[in-house]
Coordinates of C-alpha atoms in Angstrom, one line a residue:
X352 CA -12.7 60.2 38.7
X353 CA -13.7 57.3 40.7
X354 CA -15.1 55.6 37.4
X355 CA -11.3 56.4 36.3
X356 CA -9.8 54.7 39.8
X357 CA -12.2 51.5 39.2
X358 CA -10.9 51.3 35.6
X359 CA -7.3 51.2 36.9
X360 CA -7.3 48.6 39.5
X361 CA -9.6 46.2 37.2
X362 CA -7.2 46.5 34.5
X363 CA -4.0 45.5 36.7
X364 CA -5.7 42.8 38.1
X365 CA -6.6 41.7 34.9
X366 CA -3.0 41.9 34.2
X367 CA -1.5 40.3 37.3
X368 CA -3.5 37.1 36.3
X369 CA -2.3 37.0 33.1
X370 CA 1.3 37.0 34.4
X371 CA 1.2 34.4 37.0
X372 CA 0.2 32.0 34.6
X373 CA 3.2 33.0 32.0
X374 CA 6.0 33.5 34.6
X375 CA 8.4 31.7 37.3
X376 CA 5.3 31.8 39.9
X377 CA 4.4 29.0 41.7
X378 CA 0.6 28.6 39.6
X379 CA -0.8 24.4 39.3
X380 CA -3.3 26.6 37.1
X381 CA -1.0 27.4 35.0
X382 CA -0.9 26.3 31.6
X383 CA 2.3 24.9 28.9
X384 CA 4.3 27.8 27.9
X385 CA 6.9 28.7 24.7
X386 CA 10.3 30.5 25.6
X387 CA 13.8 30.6 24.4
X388 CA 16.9 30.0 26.8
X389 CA 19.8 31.8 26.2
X390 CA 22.6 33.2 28.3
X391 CA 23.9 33.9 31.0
X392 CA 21.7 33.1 33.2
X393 CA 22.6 36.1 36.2
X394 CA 19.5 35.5 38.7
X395 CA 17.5 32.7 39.7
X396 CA 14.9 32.0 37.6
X397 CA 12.1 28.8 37.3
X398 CA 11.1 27.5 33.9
X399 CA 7.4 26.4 34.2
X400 CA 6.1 23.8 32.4
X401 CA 6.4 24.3 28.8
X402 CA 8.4 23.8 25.5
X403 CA 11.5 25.5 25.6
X404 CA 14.3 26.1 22.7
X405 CA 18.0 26.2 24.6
X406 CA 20.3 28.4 22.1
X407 CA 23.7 28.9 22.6
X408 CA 26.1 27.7 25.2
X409 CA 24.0 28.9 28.6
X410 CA 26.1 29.6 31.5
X411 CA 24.2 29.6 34.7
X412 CA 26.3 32.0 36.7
X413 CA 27.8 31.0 40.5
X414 CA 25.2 32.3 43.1
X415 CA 22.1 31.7 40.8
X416 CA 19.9 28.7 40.9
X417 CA 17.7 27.6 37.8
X418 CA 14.5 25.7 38.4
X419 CA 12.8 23.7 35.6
X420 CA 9.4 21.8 36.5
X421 CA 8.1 18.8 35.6
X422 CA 7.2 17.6 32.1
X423 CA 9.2 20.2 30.0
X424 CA 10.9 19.9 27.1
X425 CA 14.0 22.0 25.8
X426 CA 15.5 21.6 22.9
X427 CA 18.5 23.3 20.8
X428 CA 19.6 23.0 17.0
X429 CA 22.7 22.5 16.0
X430 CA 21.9 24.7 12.8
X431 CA 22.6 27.8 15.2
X432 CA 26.0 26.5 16.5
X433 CA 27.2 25.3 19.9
X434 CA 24.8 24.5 22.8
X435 CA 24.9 23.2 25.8
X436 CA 23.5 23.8 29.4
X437 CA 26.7 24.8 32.0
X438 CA 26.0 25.3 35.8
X439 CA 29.2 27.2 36.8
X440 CA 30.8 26.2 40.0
X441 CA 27.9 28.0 42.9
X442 CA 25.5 28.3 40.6
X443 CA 22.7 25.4 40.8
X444 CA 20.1 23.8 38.4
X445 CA 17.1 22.2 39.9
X446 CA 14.9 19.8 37.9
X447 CA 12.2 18.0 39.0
X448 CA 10.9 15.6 36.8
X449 CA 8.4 12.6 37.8
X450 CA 8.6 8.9 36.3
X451 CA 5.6 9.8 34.4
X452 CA 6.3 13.8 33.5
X453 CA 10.4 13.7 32.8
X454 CA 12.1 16.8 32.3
X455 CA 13.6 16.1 28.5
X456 CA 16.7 18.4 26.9
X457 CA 17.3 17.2 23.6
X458 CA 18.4 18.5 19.9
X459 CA 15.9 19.1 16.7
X460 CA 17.8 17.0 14.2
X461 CA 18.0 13.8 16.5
X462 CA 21.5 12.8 15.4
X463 CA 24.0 12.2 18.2
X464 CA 26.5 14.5 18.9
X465 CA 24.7 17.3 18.0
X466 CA 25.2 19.3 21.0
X467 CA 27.1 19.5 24.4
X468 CA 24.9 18.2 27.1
X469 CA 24.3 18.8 30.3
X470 CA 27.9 20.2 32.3
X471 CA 27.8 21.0 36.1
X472 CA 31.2 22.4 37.7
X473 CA 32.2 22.5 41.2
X474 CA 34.9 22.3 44.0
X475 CA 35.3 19.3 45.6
X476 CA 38.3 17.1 45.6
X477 CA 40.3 16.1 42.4
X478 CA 43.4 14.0 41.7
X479 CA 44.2 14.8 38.4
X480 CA 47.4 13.4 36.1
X481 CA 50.4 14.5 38.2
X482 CA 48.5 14.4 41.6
X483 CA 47.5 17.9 41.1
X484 CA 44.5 18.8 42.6
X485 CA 42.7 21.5 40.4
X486 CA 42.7 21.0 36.6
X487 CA 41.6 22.9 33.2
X488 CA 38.3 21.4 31.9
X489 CA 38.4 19.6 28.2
X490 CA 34.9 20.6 27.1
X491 CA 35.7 23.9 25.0
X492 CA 34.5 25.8 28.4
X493 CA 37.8 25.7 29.5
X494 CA 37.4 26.4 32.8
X495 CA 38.7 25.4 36.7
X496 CA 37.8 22.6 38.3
X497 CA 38.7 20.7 41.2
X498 CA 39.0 22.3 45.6
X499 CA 38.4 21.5 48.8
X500 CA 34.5 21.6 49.3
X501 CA 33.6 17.6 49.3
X502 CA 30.1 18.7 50.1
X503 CA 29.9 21.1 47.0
X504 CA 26.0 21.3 45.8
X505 CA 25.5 22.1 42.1
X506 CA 22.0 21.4 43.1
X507 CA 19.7 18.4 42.1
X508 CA 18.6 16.5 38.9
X509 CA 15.5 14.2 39.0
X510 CA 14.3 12.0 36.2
X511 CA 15.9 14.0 33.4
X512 CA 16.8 12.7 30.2
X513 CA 19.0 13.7 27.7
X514 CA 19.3 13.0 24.2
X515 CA 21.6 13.7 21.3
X516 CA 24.6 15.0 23.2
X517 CA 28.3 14.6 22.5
X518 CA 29.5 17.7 20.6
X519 CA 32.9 18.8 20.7
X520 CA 32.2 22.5 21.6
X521 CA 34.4 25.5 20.9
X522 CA 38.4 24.1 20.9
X523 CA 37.8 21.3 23.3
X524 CA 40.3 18.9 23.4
X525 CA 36.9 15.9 22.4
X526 CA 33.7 15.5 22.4
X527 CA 31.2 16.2 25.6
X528 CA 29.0 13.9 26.3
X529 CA 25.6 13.2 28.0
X530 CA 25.8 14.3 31.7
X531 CA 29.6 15.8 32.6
X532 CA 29.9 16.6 36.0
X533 CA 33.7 18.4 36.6
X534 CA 34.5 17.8 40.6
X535 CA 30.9 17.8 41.3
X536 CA 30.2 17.5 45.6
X537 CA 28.0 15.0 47.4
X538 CA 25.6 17.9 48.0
X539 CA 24.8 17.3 44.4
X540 CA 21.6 15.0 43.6
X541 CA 21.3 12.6 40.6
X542 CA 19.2 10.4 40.3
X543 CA 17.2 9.0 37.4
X544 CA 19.0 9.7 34.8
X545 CA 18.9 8.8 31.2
X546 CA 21.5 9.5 28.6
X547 CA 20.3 8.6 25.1
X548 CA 21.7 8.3 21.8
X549 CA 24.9 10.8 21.9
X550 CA 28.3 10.3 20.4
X551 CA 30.5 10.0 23.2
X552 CA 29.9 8.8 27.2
X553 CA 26.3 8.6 28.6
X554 CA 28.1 10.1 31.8
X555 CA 31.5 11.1 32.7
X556 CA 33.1 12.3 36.4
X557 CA 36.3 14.2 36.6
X558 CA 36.9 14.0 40.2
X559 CA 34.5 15.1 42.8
X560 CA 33.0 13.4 45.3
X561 CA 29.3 13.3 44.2
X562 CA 26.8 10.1 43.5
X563 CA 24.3 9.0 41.1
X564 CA 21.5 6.6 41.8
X565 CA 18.9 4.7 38.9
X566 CA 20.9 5.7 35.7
X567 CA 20.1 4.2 32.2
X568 CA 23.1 4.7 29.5
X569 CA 21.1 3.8 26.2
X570 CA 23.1 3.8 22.7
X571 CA 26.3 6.2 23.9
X572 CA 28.6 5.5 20.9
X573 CA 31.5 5.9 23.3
X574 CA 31.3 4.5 27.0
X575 CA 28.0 4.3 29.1
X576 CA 30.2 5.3 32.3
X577 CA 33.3 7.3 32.0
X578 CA 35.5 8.5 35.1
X579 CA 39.1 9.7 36.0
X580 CA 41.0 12.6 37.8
X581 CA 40.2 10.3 41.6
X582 CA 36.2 10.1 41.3
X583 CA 34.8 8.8 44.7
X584 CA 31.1 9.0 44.7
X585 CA 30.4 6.2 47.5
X586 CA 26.7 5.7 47.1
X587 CA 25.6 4.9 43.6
X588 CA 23.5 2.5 42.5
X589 CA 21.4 1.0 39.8
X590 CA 23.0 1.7 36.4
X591 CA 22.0 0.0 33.5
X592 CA 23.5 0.5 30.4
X593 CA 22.6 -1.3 26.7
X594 CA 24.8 -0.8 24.1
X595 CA 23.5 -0.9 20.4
X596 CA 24.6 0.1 17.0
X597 CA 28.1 1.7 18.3
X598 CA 29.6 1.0 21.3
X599 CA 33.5 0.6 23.6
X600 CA 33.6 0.2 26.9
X601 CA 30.4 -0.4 29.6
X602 CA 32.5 1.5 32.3
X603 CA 36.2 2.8 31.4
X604 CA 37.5 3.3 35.2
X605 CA 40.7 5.5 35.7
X606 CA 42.5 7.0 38.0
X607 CA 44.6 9.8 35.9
X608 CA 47.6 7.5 37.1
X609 CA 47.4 7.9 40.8
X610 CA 47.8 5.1 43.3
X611 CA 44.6 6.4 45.5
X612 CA 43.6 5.1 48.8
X613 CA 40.4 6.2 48.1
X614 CA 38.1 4.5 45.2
X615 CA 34.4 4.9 44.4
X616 CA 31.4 2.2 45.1
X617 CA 29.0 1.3 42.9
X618 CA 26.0 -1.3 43.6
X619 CA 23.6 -2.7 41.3
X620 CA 25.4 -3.1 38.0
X621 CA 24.0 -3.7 34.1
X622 CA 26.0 -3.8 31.3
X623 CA 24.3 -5.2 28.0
X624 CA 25.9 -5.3 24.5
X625 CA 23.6 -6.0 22.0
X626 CA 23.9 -8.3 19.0
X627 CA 25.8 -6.3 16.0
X628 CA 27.3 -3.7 18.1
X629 CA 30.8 -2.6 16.9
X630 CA 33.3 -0.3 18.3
X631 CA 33.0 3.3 17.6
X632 CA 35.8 3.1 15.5
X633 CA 36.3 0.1 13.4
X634 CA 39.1 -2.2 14.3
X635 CA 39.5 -0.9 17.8
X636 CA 39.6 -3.4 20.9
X637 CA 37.3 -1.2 23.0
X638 CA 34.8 -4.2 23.2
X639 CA 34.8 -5.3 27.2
X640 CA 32.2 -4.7 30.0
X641 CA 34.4 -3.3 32.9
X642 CA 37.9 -1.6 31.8
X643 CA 40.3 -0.9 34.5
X644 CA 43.4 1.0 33.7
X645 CA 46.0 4.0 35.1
X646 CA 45.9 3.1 38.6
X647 CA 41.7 2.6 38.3
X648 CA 40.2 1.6 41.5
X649 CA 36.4 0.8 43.2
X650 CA 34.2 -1.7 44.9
X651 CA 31.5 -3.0 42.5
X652 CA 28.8 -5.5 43.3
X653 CA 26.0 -7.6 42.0
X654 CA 26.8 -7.2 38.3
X655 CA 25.1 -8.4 35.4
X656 CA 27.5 -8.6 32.5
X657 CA 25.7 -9.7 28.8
X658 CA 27.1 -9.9 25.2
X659 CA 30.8 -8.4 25.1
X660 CA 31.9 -10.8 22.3
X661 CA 33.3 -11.9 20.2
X662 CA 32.6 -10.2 17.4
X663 CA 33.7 -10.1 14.0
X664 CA 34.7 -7.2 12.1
X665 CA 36.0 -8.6 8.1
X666 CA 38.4 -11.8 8.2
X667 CA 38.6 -10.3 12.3
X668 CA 36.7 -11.4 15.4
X669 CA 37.6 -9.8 18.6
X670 CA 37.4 -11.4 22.2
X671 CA 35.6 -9.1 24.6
X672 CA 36.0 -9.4 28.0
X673 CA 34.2 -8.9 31.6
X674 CA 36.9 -7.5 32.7
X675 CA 39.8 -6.3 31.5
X676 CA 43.0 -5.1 33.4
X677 CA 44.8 -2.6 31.1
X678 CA 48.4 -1.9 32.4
X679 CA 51.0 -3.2 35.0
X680 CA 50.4 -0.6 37.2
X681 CA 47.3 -1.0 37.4
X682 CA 47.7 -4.7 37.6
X683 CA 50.3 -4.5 40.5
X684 CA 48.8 -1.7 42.5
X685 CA 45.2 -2.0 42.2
X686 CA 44.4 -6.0 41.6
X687 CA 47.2 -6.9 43.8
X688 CA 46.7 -4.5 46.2
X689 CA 43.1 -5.5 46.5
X690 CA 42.0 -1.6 45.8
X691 CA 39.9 -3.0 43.4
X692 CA 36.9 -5.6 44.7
X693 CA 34.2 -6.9 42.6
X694 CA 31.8 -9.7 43.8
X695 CA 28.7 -11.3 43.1
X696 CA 29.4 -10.7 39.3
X697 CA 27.1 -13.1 36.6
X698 CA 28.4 -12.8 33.0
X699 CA 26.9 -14.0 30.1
X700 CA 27.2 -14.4 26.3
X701 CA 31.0 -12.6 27.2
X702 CA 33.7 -14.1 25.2
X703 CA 36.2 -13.7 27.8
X704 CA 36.4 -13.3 32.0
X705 CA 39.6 -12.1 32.9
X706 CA 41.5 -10.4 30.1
X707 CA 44.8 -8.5 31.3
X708 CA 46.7 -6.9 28.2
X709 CA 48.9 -4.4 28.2
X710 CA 48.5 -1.6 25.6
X711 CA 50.8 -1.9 23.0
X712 CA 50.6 -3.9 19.4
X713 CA 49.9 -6.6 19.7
X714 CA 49.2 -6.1 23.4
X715 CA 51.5 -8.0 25.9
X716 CA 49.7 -10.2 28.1
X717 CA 49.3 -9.8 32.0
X718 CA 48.6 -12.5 34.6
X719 CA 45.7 -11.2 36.4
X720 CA 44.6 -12.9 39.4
X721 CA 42.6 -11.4 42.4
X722 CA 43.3 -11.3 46.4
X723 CA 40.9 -14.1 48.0
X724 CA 37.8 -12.1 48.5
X725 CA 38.4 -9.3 45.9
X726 CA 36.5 -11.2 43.1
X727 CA 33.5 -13.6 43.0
X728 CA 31.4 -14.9 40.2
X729 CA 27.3 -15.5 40.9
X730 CA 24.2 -17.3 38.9
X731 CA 21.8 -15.0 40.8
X732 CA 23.2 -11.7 40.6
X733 CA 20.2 -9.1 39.1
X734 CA 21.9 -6.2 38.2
X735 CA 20.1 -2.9 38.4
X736 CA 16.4 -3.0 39.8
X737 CA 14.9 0.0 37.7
X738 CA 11.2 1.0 38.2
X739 CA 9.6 1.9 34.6
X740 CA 7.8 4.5 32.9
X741 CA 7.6 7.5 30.8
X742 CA 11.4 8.7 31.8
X743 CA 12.7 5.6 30.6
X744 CA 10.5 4.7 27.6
X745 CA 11.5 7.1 23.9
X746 CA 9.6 6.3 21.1
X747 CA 7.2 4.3 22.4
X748 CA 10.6 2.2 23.3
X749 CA 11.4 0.7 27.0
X750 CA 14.9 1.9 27.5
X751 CA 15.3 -1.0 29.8
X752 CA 15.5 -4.5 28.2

């Protein structure tokens, strides 16, 4: 009997060893690991280091926090139909990436817009079209966004990359893109960010009241930097954004048509177009750095603008601008109003400064001309001051150039 008892307890230990190095514990011992994601995800859970396949859209459910640790890679396939990662308003994702072991979430075929990104909901404060302040998301999720909680944490992203996003999922009304972050708090971390290759936005706000800091927007075939619906993140800094191949706007600023007192601020700007980049869609006039229009707002400071035309397109060329000032509204309530401030701005290889055009065809133009102290051109602006290594290098290619 006691040979029996010995057996017994050897063989659990045997087996509790085997776990730790396999599961959610806390184990540096522990060794890569294979898994599939799926959902919902209904309680908390840590992905160790590993190689992970994402299928399906995953819903991490409100109340549940998911944990993936440095170095992984998770990756989805468009062959098996919509994916994308979705952190439900209270529900949290934590991912700790390094500079040299990035967390990476990317898609098998490698061909943008292959799946729906990386989508975080919460409830902080929204303006959306019509002053309302909750609103129906676009992304196919079709869910409720938009409250009262300014300090709303969807938890906190660090040096995570990823690639190959922009899928329209489901019925959305378009395509996702790299990061989407629907009314997302300041109790929300971002911060070394890359978006990389996908079809629409590198990273779009609706609303919300949440930051980013050292983000890299590299060959988004829509706009690096996307926001609307009253955005007012107030300490974000060092984005850098290089647009090749396909291309519209560096940063498309809106405001869903509300005159705001409130605007977001946004140090350490770079926005570079690179040689033989054309619109996403051919003969469009999406071409300048910095687009303000439906009442956008913000304070923006030490840009460096490079390469936003001309270009030409056939018998066409098209004058791209640094910035362009989109509607009257905008023009009269914003620029005039000096709710909009940009200083210490250095553009280069930039067909145009100051383009105001009203949409329409051909558009009508607009006399655009800033409050003393709302605008100010500089030689020695520098842009974004990024810090390189493995989380911003694919390929053997530095994202940063």
């Amino acid at each position: 009997m006691k040979k029996i008892i010995l057996s017994l307890a050897i063989l659990a230990s045997l087996t509790t060893t085997f776990t730790a190095c396999t599961s959610s514990d806390d184990n540096s011992s522990a060794q890569p690991v294979t898994g599939e994601i799926t959902g919902p995800i209904a309680a908390d859970k840590v992905y160790p280091l590993g190689t992970y396949t994402l299928k399906g859209i995953v819903k991490i459910n409100a109340g549940v926090t998911v944990t993936f640790d440095a170095g992984s890679t998770i990756t989805c396939d468009k062959i098996t139909g919509d994916n994308a990662l979705v952190v439900l308003n209270g529900g949290k994702l934590i991912v700790n990436g390094t500079s040299a072991l990035p967390v990476v979430f990317t898609e098998k075929s490698g061909i943008p817009g292959s799946w729906g990104g990386i989508i975080i909901y919460g409830d902080a404060p929204i303006k959306a079209i019509g002053g309302v302040t909750t609103s129906t998301s676009e992304d196919g999720n079709a869910l409720p966004y938009g409250g009262t909680n300014a300090a709303h944490n969807g938890g906190s992203l660090n040096y995570v990359r990823v690639e190959y996003a922009g899928a329209k999922l489901a019925d959305g009304t378009k395509e996702n893109n790299g990061f989407t972050f629907y009314s997302c708090g300041s109790g929300t971390t971002l911060d070394h960010l890359v978006s990389y290759k996908g079809a629409d936005d590198g990273y779009e706000f609706f609303g919300g009241t949440v930051s980013m800091t050292n983000a890299i927007s590299y060959g988004n075939y829509d706009d690096a930097f996307d926001w609307q619906d009253g955005w007012q993140g107030q300490n974000n800094s060092n984005w850098y954004a290089l647009q090749v191949t396909k291309g519209n706007y560096g940063m498309e600023i809106e405001c869903s048509n509300n005159n705001n007192a409130f605007w977001p601020k946004v140090t350490n700007i770079t926005l570079k177009r690179a040689t033989g980049c054309t619109p996403e869609v051919a003969g469009d006039i999406q071409i300048d750095a910095i687009q303000f229009k439906k009442e956008a707002n913000g304070d923006y400071s030490n840009i460096v603008i490079d390469g936003y035309g001309p270009y030409t397109e056939g018998a066409t060329t098209y004058q791209g601008a640094a910035i362009k000032i989109q509607d009257v509204n905008t023009n009269t309530n914003q620029v005039n109003g000096s709710k909009i401030k940009l200083t210490n701005v250095k553009i280069t290889n930039t067909a145009l400064e100051i383009l105001g055009a009203n949409v329409g065809t051909p558009p009508t133009p607009i006399s655009v001309i800033f409050p003393s102290g709302q605008y100010s051109t500089s030689t020695t602006a520098t842009g974004a001051s990024l810090t390189t290594g493995a989380w911003s290098t694919v390929g053997g290619v530095n994202l940063i150039q």
